[in-house]
Amino acid sequence: MTTADGRPWWRGAVIYQVYPRSFADGDGDGIGDVAGIRSRLDHLAALGVDAVWFSPWYPSPMADAGYDVADYRDIDPVFGTLPEVEALIAEAHARGIRTIVDVVPNHCSDAHPWFQAALAGGPGAPERDLFWFRPGRGPDGDQRPTDWVGEFGGETWTRTTNPDGTPGDWYLHLFTAQQPDFNWDHPMVRAEFEDVLRFWFDRGVDGIRIDSAGLLVKDGTLPETRPDQPHPFRDQDGVHEIYRSWRRIADGYPGDRALIGEVWMPDRQRFANYLRPDELHAAFNFDFLGCAWDAAAMRESIDGTLSAHALVGAPATWVLSNHDVTRHVTRYGRADTRFSFATKREGIPTDLELGTRRARAAALLSLALPGAAYVYQGEELGLYEVEDIPYALRQDPMWERSGRVDPGRDGCRVPLPWTGDEPPFGFSPDGAAAPWLPQPADWKDRTVQAQTGDPNSMLELYRAAIRARRAEPALGDGELSWLPAPDGVLAFSRGGGFRCLVNLSDAPIPIPADGELVLASGPLDHGLLPADTAVWLRAAPHGSDPS
Ligand code: NOJ
């Protein structure tokens, strides 16, 4: 399953992220499901994406919206059934769309049978070795085994109660208390996940997205975190052996099956280690996602990304949003356009018109850069972060765990608007329960229906850009050469006469006269490229394009 030019698909694909709870609701309970996804596959085909990544849909108590998995080989009834998923995979393939499932190997749900057996077995039960059970510190064992701070903030250990009712050992959870961490030093854990990979590859999926890929291995001596020491649970060297064994499994299947890691790693060199030829195929580029809307910062991020990937021969990825971060229409409309979990993320003055203009330019930028591009559902509709979800309706554990300081991630997970003038905007069938999160009334202008056929809409821009990308042999995987450009402007060639110009300055700049316009992210101004606007150009048939 390579592309027409013989390169594996994952090197240059456009990959669309479906967040199943919020994509489309087929059965009318107000929560998206597999039936809903199947009913809307034509949207993905019309958009022209190469592959779809489905966030978790496994049986789960939903303490972390399904990233707390109770059974890795089945589907939660709220989403549907395994036969429905098998049908979805086949239907996507019939439309030429590859499929990627999300595997969560760092932790499971506290409802997972292994963890239930570990609790029921009491101290010394062999099932406890599959997790991180430890006695507490202090004479009564009532102090946590370490002071590690979790990935959602807050404590990382929860004390258990013994089967006889006495206070027992503690267990480790880097996320919520309902997400116990597996002990990856245990061979059963390794064998289990190798089998889970096979289970999904046997069902024909083309790729696996690996959740929290850098966290699996812990320093079993449980040291406290120290700036001058390797981190006890982030990016431990031992994690690479796991991905080498996973790569052998992926390579053992026909076609190009891809492993795509969620690796948050500021150090680009260490990030690239995950992409060595015998490890993962690709990893999400959070450096670019978090980068400010600023030409110098963007250029540094792009160059840093490309040189780190070149070291290991891996394709870069370009990601603007996902289900964990503030939507980029909102981010780019603020004074500080960077993304970080550590900074204030809500209640900040936001110019959505500016954010939308920049998001349109960012779409052309990210789809023109070398490598694979990711589209998070709703970004093709220009959706913004919903910041006024009433407190009582917020569901993301980040919100409560942070003492309601962090707004949580519900604002980027609001159900998609498809049709009509009022909620649920075709998300659910008529007469259904209200969507699980409320949709803003002004999304009536952002439905798929409202945008279809409107040449100025975000949706038609994405459709046109993805279509042009498919038609343009130089796009996707390949090389980039920077072109001379005024300050505040990114200009590069992809070869074959294709050029991309993005104006991040606040003044218009001339567009080179020797190119034919393929696409513009916004109106041009008499041969000038306005601020926060991007264009794609190709050499005019008889022009003298230098690229
Ligand atoms: C990363 C996922 O993207 C996020 O949604 C989840 O909460 C954590 N990993 C824990 O699984």
Coordinates of C-alpha atoms and ligand atoms in Angstrom, one line a residue:
M1 CA 0.0 0.0 0.0
T2 CA 2.5 2.6 -1.1
T3 CA 1.5 5.7 -3.0
A4 CA 1.7 5.9 -6.8
D5 CA 5.2 7.3 -6.6
G6 CA 6.4 4.3 -4.6
R7 CA 6.8 6.0 -1.2
P8 CA 5.0 4.7 1.8
W9 CA 1.7 6.6 2.4
W10 CA 2.5 7.7 5.9
R11 CA 5.5 9.9 4.7
G12 CA 3.2 12.4 3.1
A13 CA -0.4 11.7 4.1
V14 CA -3.1 14.1 5.2
I15 CA -4.4 12.5 8.4
Y16 CA -7.8 13.5 9.9
Q17 CA -8.4 13.0 13.6
V18 CA -11.9 11.9 14.5
Y19 CA -12.8 12.3 18.1
P20 CA -15.6 9.8 18.2
R21 CA -17.7 11.4 21.0
S22 CA -18.0 14.6 19.1
F23 CA -18.0 13.7 15.4
A24 CA -21.5 12.5 14.7
D25 CA -24.2 10.8 16.7
G26 CA -26.0 8.0 15.0
D27 CA -28.2 6.7 17.7
G28 CA -29.5 9.9 19.2
D29 CA -28.1 9.8 22.7
G30 CA -26.2 13.0 22.2
I31 CA -22.8 11.3 22.1
G32 CA -21.0 10.6 18.8
D33 CA -20.6 7.0 17.8
V34 CA -19.4 4.6 15.1
A35 CA -22.8 4.7 13.3
G36 CA -22.4 8.5 13.1
I37 CA -18.9 8.2 11.7
R38 CA -20.1 5.7 9.0
S39 CA -22.9 8.1 8.1
R40 CA -20.4 10.9 7.5
L41 CA -17.6 9.2 5.7
D42 CA -18.5 11.1 2.6
H43 CA -17.4 14.3 4.3
L44 CA -14.0 12.8 4.7
A45 CA -13.9 11.6 1.2
A46 CA -14.9 15.0 -0.1
L47 CA -12.2 16.6 2.0
G48 CA -9.8 14.3 0.3
V49 CA -7.9 13.0 3.4
D50 CA -5.6 10.0 3.1
A51 CA -6.2 8.5 6.5
V52 CA -8.3 8.9 9.6
W53 CA -7.1 8.4 13.2
F54 CA -9.9 7.5 15.7
S55 CA -9.4 8.6 19.3
P56 CA -10.2 5.7 21.7
W57 CA -13.6 4.0 21.4
Y58 CA -12.9 1.0 23.7
P59 CA -15.0 0.0 26.7
S60 CA -14.2 2.5 29.4
P61 CA -15.8 4.2 32.5
M62 CA -14.8 7.5 30.7
A63 CA -12.9 9.0 33.6
D64 CA -10.6 10.5 30.9
A65 CA -13.0 10.4 27.9
G66 CA -11.9 6.9 26.9
Y67 CA -8.2 7.3 27.5
D68 CA -8.9 5.0 30.5
V69 CA -9.3 1.7 28.7
A70 CA -11.0 -1.3 30.3
D71 CA -10.7 -3.7 27.3
Y72 CA -8.3 -3.0 24.3
R73 CA -10.1 -5.5 22.0
D74 CA -13.7 -4.3 22.1
I75 CA -15.8 -1.2 21.6
D76 CA -17.8 0.7 24.3
P77 CA -21.5 0.3 23.8
V78 CA -21.9 4.1 23.8
F79 CA -19.9 4.1 20.6
G80 CA -21.2 0.8 19.0
T81 CA -19.8 -2.7 18.5
L82 CA -16.7 -4.4 17.1
P83 CA -18.6 -5.6 13.9
E84 CA -19.6 -1.9 13.3
V85 CA -15.9 -0.9 13.6
E86 CA -14.9 -3.6 11.2
A87 CA -17.5 -2.4 8.8
L88 CA -16.3 1.2 9.2
I89 CA -12.7 0.1 8.4
A90 CA -13.9 -1.6 5.3
E91 CA -16.0 1.4 4.2
A92 CA -13.2 3.8 4.7
H93 CA -10.9 1.5 2.7
A94 CA -13.5 1.4 -0.1
R95 CA -13.2 5.2 -0.3
G96 CA -9.4 5.0 -0.4
I97 CA -9.1 6.2 3.2
R98 CA -6.7 4.5 5.6
T99 CA -7.5 3.9 9.2
I100 CA -5.5 4.4 12.4
V101 CA -6.6 3.3 15.9
D102 CA -5.4 4.8 19.2
V103 CA -3.7 2.5 21.6
V104 CA -3.1 3.6 25.2
P105 CA -0.2 1.5 26.6
N106 CA 1.0 3.6 29.5
H107 CA -2.1 3.0 31.7
C108 CA -5.4 1.3 31.6
S109 CA -8.7 2.0 33.4
D110 CA -9.1 1.0 37.1
A111 CA -12.0 -1.1 35.7
H112 CA -9.6 -3.2 33.6
P113 CA -9.8 -6.9 34.8
W114 CA -6.0 -6.9 35.5
F115 CA -6.3 -4.0 37.9
Q116 CA -9.4 -5.3 39.5
A117 CA -7.6 -8.6 40.1
A118 CA -4.6 -6.7 41.5
L119 CA -6.8 -4.9 44.0
A120 CA -8.8 -8.0 45.0
G121 CA -5.6 -10.1 45.4
G122 CA -4.3 -7.9 48.2
P123 CA -0.7 -7.3 49.1
G124 CA 1.7 -9.7 47.4
A125 CA -0.8 -10.7 44.7
P126 CA 1.1 -11.5 41.5
E127 CA -1.3 -9.3 39.5
R128 CA 0.1 -6.3 41.4
D129 CA 3.4 -6.8 39.6
L130 CA 1.6 -5.7 36.4
F131 CA 1.3 -2.2 37.9
W132 CA 3.3 -0.1 40.3
F133 CA 2.1 -1.0 43.8
R134 CA 4.3 0.2 46.6
P135 CA 4.1 0.7 50.4
G136 CA 3.8 4.2 51.6
R137 CA 6.5 6.1 53.3
G138 CA 6.5 6.9 57.0
P139 CA 5.8 4.7 60.0
D140 CA 2.1 4.2 59.0
G141 CA 2.8 4.1 55.3
D142 CA 0.5 7.0 54.9
Q143 CA 2.8 9.1 52.8
R144 CA 3.1 8.7 49.0
P145 CA 6.0 6.6 47.8
T146 CA 7.3 9.6 45.8
D147 CA 6.4 13.3 45.3
W148 CA 6.2 13.0 41.6
V149 CA 3.8 15.4 40.0
G150 CA 1.4 14.0 37.4
E151 CA 0.8 14.8 33.8
F152 CA -2.5 16.6 34.7
G153 CA -0.8 18.2 37.7
G154 CA -1.4 16.9 41.2
E155 CA -0.4 13.7 43.0
T156 CA 0.5 10.4 41.2
W157 CA -0.2 7.8 43.9
T158 CA -3.4 6.6 45.4
R159 CA -3.7 4.5 48.5
T160 CA -5.6 1.2 48.3
T161 CA -7.7 -0.5 50.9
N162 CA -6.8 -4.1 51.6
P163 CA -9.5 -6.8 51.2
D164 CA -9.7 -6.9 55.0
G165 CA -10.5 -3.1 55.2
T166 CA -7.1 -2.0 56.5
P167 CA -5.2 0.8 54.6
G168 CA -2.9 -0.8 52.0
D169 CA -0.3 -0.1 49.4
W170 CA -0.3 2.8 47.0
Y171 CA -0.4 2.5 43.2
L172 CA 1.0 4.9 40.6
H173 CA -1.0 6.8 38.1
L174 CA 0.6 9.6 36.0
F175 CA -2.8 10.8 35.0
T176 CA -6.1 10.4 37.0
A177 CA -6.4 7.9 39.9
Q178 CA -8.7 5.9 37.5
Q179 CA -5.7 5.4 35.2
P180 CA -3.2 3.1 36.9
D181 CA 0.1 2.9 35.1
F182 CA 1.3 -0.5 33.7
N183 CA 4.6 -1.9 34.8
W184 CA 6.4 -2.2 31.5
D185 CA 9.3 -4.2 33.1
H186 CA 6.8 -7.1 33.3
P187 CA 6.9 -9.5 30.3
M188 CA 3.1 -10.0 30.5
V189 CA 2.5 -6.3 29.8
R190 CA 4.8 -6.4 26.8
A191 CA 3.2 -9.6 25.5
E192 CA -0.3 -8.2 26.0
F193 CA 0.3 -5.1 24.0
E194 CA 2.1 -7.0 21.2
D195 CA -1.1 -9.0 21.0
V196 CA -3.3 -5.8 21.0
L197 CA -1.3 -4.5 18.1
R198 CA -1.8 -7.7 16.2
F199 CA -5.5 -7.7 17.1
W200 CA -6.0 -4.3 15.3
F201 CA -3.6 -5.0 12.5
D202 CA -5.5 -8.3 11.9
R203 CA -8.6 -6.1 11.5
G204 CA -6.9 -4.3 8.7
V205 CA -6.0 -1.0 10.3
D206 CA -3.1 0.8 8.6
G207 CA -1.7 2.5 11.7
I208 CA -1.6 2.8 15.4
R209 CA -1.4 6.1 17.3
I210 CA 0.5 5.5 20.5
D211 CA -0.8 7.5 23.5
S212 CA 1.8 9.0 25.9
A213 CA 4.5 7.2 24.1
G214 CA 7.4 8.6 26.1
L215 CA 6.1 7.6 29.5
L216 CA 5.9 3.8 29.5
V217 CA 9.2 3.0 31.3
K218 CA 9.8 4.1 34.8
D219 CA 12.9 4.2 36.9
G220 CA 12.0 1.4 39.3
T221 CA 14.1 2.8 42.1
L222 CA 11.6 5.6 42.2
P223 CA 13.9 8.5 42.7
E224 CA 12.4 12.0 43.1
T225 CA 12.7 14.2 40.0
R226 CA 15.9 16.2 39.9
P227 CA 16.9 18.7 37.2
D228 CA 20.4 17.2 36.9
Q229 CA 19.2 13.6 36.7
P230 CA 17.3 11.6 34.0
H231 CA 13.6 12.1 34.6
P232 CA 12.2 9.1 36.4
F233 CA 9.3 8.5 34.1
R234 CA 9.7 10.7 31.0
D235 CA 11.8 9.5 28.0
Q236 CA 13.6 6.7 29.9
D237 CA 16.0 5.0 27.5
G238 CA 14.4 1.7 28.0
V239 CA 11.3 2.8 26.1
H240 CA 13.1 2.4 22.7
E241 CA 13.3 -1.4 23.0
I242 CA 9.5 -1.5 23.2
Y243 CA 9.1 0.3 20.0
R244 CA 11.7 -1.8 18.3
S245 CA 9.6 -4.8 19.0
W246 CA 6.5 -3.0 17.9
R247 CA 8.2 -2.1 14.6
R248 CA 9.0 -5.7 14.0
I249 CA 5.3 -6.5 14.4
A250 CA 4.2 -3.7 12.1
D251 CA 6.8 -4.7 9.5
G252 CA 5.5 -8.3 9.6
Y253 CA 2.2 -7.3 8.1
P254 CA 1.6 -6.7 4.4
G255 CA 1.3 -3.1 3.3
D256 CA 2.8 -0.2 5.1
R257 CA 1.5 -0.3 8.7
A258 CA 2.5 2.8 10.6
L259 CA 3.3 3.5 14.2
I260 CA 2.7 7.2 15.2
G261 CA 3.8 8.3 18.6
E262 CA 2.4 11.0 20.9
V263 CA 5.8 12.2 22.1
W264 CA 5.8 15.5 23.9
M265 CA 9.6 16.2 24.0
P266 CA 11.1 19.6 23.9
D267 CA 14.6 18.2 23.1
R268 CA 14.5 17.6 19.3
Q269 CA 17.4 15.2 19.3
R270 CA 15.7 13.0 21.9
F271 CA 12.4 13.3 20.0
A272 CA 14.1 12.1 16.9
N273 CA 15.4 9.0 18.7
Y274 CA 11.8 7.7 18.6
L275 CA 11.9 7.9 14.8
R276 CA 15.1 5.8 14.2
P277 CA 14.6 3.4 11.3
D278 CA 13.8 0.5 13.5
E279 CA 11.4 2.4 15.8
L280 CA 8.3 4.5 15.2
H281 CA 7.4 5.8 11.7
A282 CA 6.2 9.2 12.8
A283 CA 5.4 11.3 15.8
F284 CA 3.3 14.4 16.4
N285 CA 5.1 17.7 16.0
F286 CA 4.1 19.6 19.2
D287 CA 7.0 22.0 18.7
F288 CA 5.2 23.4 15.6
L289 CA 1.8 23.2 17.3
G290 CA 3.0 25.3 20.2
C291 CA 4.9 27.8 18.1
A292 CA 4.0 31.5 18.1
W293 CA 2.5 33.0 14.9
D294 CA 5.8 34.7 14.2
A295 CA 7.9 34.3 11.2
A296 CA 11.3 33.9 13.0
A297 CA 9.8 31.4 15.5
M298 CA 8.1 29.5 12.8
R299 CA 11.2 29.3 10.7
E300 CA 13.2 28.1 13.6
S301 CA 10.6 25.5 14.5
I302 CA 10.4 24.3 10.9
D303 CA 14.2 24.2 10.4
G304 CA 14.7 22.5 13.8
T305 CA 12.0 19.9 12.9
L306 CA 13.4 19.2 9.5
S307 CA 17.0 18.8 10.6
A308 CA 16.1 16.6 13.6
H309 CA 14.0 14.3 11.3
A310 CA 16.7 14.3 8.6
L311 CA 19.1 12.7 11.1
V312 CA 17.0 9.6 11.3
G313 CA 15.4 9.7 7.8
A314 CA 11.9 10.1 9.2
P315 CA 9.2 12.4 7.7
A316 CA 8.1 15.4 9.7
T317 CA 4.5 15.9 10.8
W318 CA 2.6 19.2 10.9
V319 CA 0.0 19.6 13.6
L320 CA -2.0 22.7 14.4
S321 CA -4.6 21.3 16.8
N322 CA -5.9 18.2 18.5
H323 CA -8.3 17.1 21.2
D324 CA -6.0 18.2 24.0
V325 CA -5.1 21.8 23.1
T326 CA -6.9 25.2 22.6
R327 CA -8.1 25.3 19.0
H328 CA -5.8 27.4 16.9
V329 CA -8.4 29.8 15.5
T330 CA -8.6 31.0 19.1
R331 CA -4.9 30.8 19.9
Y332 CA -3.9 32.8 16.8
G333 CA -6.4 35.5 17.7
R334 CA -4.6 36.3 21.0
A335 CA -1.7 38.6 21.9
D336 CA 0.3 35.5 22.9
T337 CA -0.2 32.9 20.1
R338 CA 1.9 30.2 21.7
F339 CA 0.4 27.0 23.2
S340 CA 1.4 25.5 26.5
F341 CA -0.5 23.7 29.2
A342 CA 1.4 25.8 31.8
T343 CA 0.1 29.1 30.7
K344 CA -3.3 30.7 31.3
R345 CA -5.6 29.3 28.6
E346 CA -9.0 30.9 29.2
G347 CA -10.6 34.3 29.6
I348 CA -8.0 36.0 27.4
P349 CA -9.1 38.7 24.9
T350 CA -9.4 37.0 21.5
D351 CA -9.9 38.4 18.1
L352 CA -11.6 35.5 16.2
E353 CA -11.5 37.2 12.9
L354 CA -7.8 37.6 13.1
G355 CA -7.4 34.1 14.4
T356 CA -9.4 32.8 11.5
R357 CA -7.4 34.7 9.0
R358 CA -4.2 33.3 10.4
A359 CA -5.7 29.8 10.7
R360 CA -6.4 30.0 7.0
A361 CA -2.8 31.0 6.3
A362 CA -1.6 28.3 8.7
A363 CA -3.6 25.7 6.8
L364 CA -1.7 26.5 3.5
L365 CA 1.6 26.6 5.4
S366 CA 1.2 23.2 7.1
L367 CA -0.2 21.5 4.0
A368 CA 2.8 22.8 2.0
L369 CA 5.6 21.7 4.4
P370 CA 7.4 18.4 3.7
G371 CA 5.9 15.4 5.5
A372 CA 2.5 14.4 6.8
A373 CA -0.2 16.9 7.9
Y374 CA -2.8 16.4 10.5
V375 CA -6.3 17.9 10.6
Y376 CA -8.2 17.8 13.8
Q377 CA -11.9 17.4 13.3
G378 CA -13.6 20.8 13.0
E379 CA -10.5 22.7 12.1
E380 CA -11.6 22.4 8.5
L381 CA -14.8 24.2 9.6
G382 CA -12.8 27.0 11.3
L383 CA -14.2 26.1 14.7
Y384 CA -13.0 28.0 17.7
E385 CA -12.4 27.0 21.3
V386 CA -15.7 27.1 23.2
E387 CA -14.8 28.9 26.4
D388 CA -18.2 29.5 28.0
I389 CA -19.2 25.9 28.7
P390 CA -21.0 26.1 32.0
Y391 CA -19.0 24.7 34.9
A392 CA -21.6 22.1 35.7
L393 CA -21.3 20.6 32.2
R394 CA -17.5 20.4 32.0
Q395 CA -16.3 16.9 31.9
D396 CA -12.6 16.9 31.4
P397 CA -10.8 15.7 34.6
M398 CA -8.1 18.4 34.1
W399 CA -10.7 21.0 35.2
E400 CA -11.4 19.5 38.6
R401 CA -7.9 18.1 39.2
S402 CA -6.4 21.6 38.7
G403 CA -8.8 23.0 41.3
R404 CA -10.7 24.6 38.4
V405 CA -7.6 26.6 37.4
D406 CA -7.1 24.9 34.1
P407 CA -10.2 25.2 31.9
G408 CA -9.7 21.6 30.7
R409 CA -10.1 20.4 27.2
D410 CA -13.8 20.4 26.7
G411 CA -13.7 23.6 24.7
C412 CA -12.0 21.9 21.7
R413 CA -14.2 18.8 22.0
V414 CA -17.6 20.3 21.3
P415 CA -19.7 18.3 18.9
L416 CA -19.4 19.2 15.2
P417 CA -22.0 21.3 13.4
W418 CA -23.2 19.6 10.2
T419 CA -26.4 21.1 9.0
G420 CA -29.3 23.4 9.9
D421 CA -29.7 26.6 11.9
E422 CA -29.8 25.5 15.4
P423 CA -28.2 23.0 17.8
P424 CA -27.6 20.1 17.4
F425 CA -26.8 21.2 13.8
G426 CA -27.3 17.7 12.5
F427 CA -24.8 16.2 15.0
S428 CA -27.6 14.0 16.2
P429 CA -30.8 12.8 14.5
D430 CA -34.1 14.6 15.1
G431 CA -35.6 14.2 18.6
A432 CA -32.3 13.2 20.1
A433 CA -30.9 14.0 23.5
A434 CA -28.9 17.3 23.7
P435 CA -25.3 17.0 22.6
W436 CA -23.0 16.0 25.5
L437 CA -21.5 19.5 25.3
P438 CA -23.4 22.5 24.2
Q439 CA -22.7 24.0 20.8
P440 CA -22.5 27.8 20.3
A441 CA -25.6 29.2 18.4
D442 CA -23.3 31.0 15.9
W443 CA -22.0 27.7 14.7
K444 CA -24.9 27.9 12.3
D445 CA -22.6 29.7 10.0
R446 CA -19.9 27.1 10.4
T447 CA -21.8 23.9 9.5
V448 CA -20.6 21.7 6.7
Q449 CA -23.8 22.6 4.9
A450 CA -23.4 26.4 5.3
Q451 CA -19.8 26.3 4.1
T452 CA -20.2 23.9 1.2
G453 CA -20.1 25.8 -2.1
D454 CA -19.0 29.0 -0.5
P455 CA -15.6 29.8 -2.1
N456 CA -14.6 31.9 0.9
S457 CA -15.3 29.3 3.5
M458 CA -12.7 27.5 5.6
L459 CA -14.1 24.2 4.4
E460 CA -13.7 25.0 0.7
L461 CA -10.2 26.3 1.4
Y462 CA -9.3 22.9 3.0
R463 CA -10.9 21.0 0.2
A464 CA -9.1 23.0 -2.4
A465 CA -5.8 22.8 -0.7
I466 CA -5.9 19.1 -0.1
R467 CA -7.0 18.6 -3.8
A468 CA -4.2 20.8 -5.0
R469 CA -1.7 18.9 -2.7
R470 CA -2.7 15.6 -4.2
A471 CA -2.3 17.0 -7.7
E472 CA 1.1 18.5 -6.9
P473 CA 3.8 15.9 -7.0
A474 CA 6.3 18.1 -5.1
L475 CA 4.0 18.3 -2.0
G476 CA 3.9 15.9 0.8
D477 CA 7.1 14.0 1.4
G478 CA 10.2 15.6 0.0
E479 CA 12.5 18.6 0.3
L480 CA 12.1 22.3 1.1
S481 CA 14.3 25.2 0.0
W482 CA 13.9 28.6 1.6
L483 CA 13.6 31.5 -0.8
P484 CA 14.8 35.1 -0.1
A485 CA 11.9 37.0 1.5
P486 CA 11.3 40.3 3.4
D487 CA 11.3 40.2 7.2
G488 CA 8.3 38.5 8.6
V489 CA 7.7 36.4 5.6
L490 CA 8.2 32.7 5.0
A491 CA 8.8 31.8 1.4
F492 CA 9.9 28.4 0.3
S493 CA 10.0 26.2 -2.7
R494 CA 9.1 22.5 -2.8
G495 CA 10.6 21.9 -6.2
G496 CA 8.8 21.3 -9.5
G497 CA 8.0 25.0 -9.6
F498 CA 5.9 25.0 -6.5
R499 CA 6.3 27.8 -4.0
C500 CA 4.5 28.8 -0.8
L501 CA 4.6 32.4 0.7
V502 CA 3.2 33.2 4.1
N503 CA 3.1 36.8 5.3
L504 CA 3.3 36.9 9.0
S505 CA 4.3 40.6 9.1
D506 CA 1.8 43.4 9.5
A507 CA 2.3 44.9 6.1
P508 CA 1.4 43.7 2.5
I509 CA 4.3 42.4 0.4
P510 CA 4.6 42.0 -3.4
I511 CA 3.8 38.6 -4.8
P512 CA 6.5 37.5 -7.3
A513 CA 5.1 38.1 -10.8
D514 CA 6.6 35.0 -12.3
G515 CA 4.2 32.5 -10.7
E516 CA 0.7 31.3 -11.4
L517 CA -1.6 31.5 -8.4
V518 CA -2.7 28.0 -7.2
L519 CA -4.5 29.1 -4.0
A520 CA -4.7 32.0 -1.6
S521 CA -5.8 31.9 2.0
G522 CA -7.6 35.3 1.7
P523 CA -8.2 38.1 -0.7
L524 CA -5.2 39.6 -2.4
D525 CA -4.7 43.3 -2.8
H526 CA -3.7 44.2 -6.3
G527 CA -0.8 41.9 -6.6
L528 CA 0.1 42.3 -2.9
L529 CA 0.0 39.6 -0.3
P530 CA -1.7 41.1 2.8
A531 CA -0.7 40.5 6.3
D532 CA -1.6 37.0 7.8
T533 CA -2.2 35.6 4.3
A534 CA -0.6 32.8 2.4
V535 CA -0.4 31.8 -1.3
W536 CA 0.6 28.8 -3.2
L537 CA 2.3 29.6 -6.6
R538 CA 3.6 27.4 -9.3
A539 CA 5.8 28.3 -12.2
A540 CA 3.8 29.7 -15.1
P541 CA 4.0 27.3 -18.0
H542 CA 6.5 29.4 -19.9
G543 CA 7.7 31.4 -16.9
S544 CA 11.2 31.5 -15.6
D545 CA 10.6 30.1 -12.1
P546 CA 13.9 29.8 -10.4
S547 CA 12.7 26.9 -8.1
Ligands
NOJ1 C1 -2.8 11.9 25.8 C2 -4.2 12.0 25.2 O1 -4.2 12.7 24.0 C3 -5.0 12.7 26.3 O2 -6.3 13.1 25.8 C4 -5.1 11.8 27.5 O3 -5.8 12.5 28.5 C5 -3.7 11.4 28.0 N1 -2.8 11.1 26.9 C6 -3.8 10.3 28.9 O4 -4.2 9.1 28.2

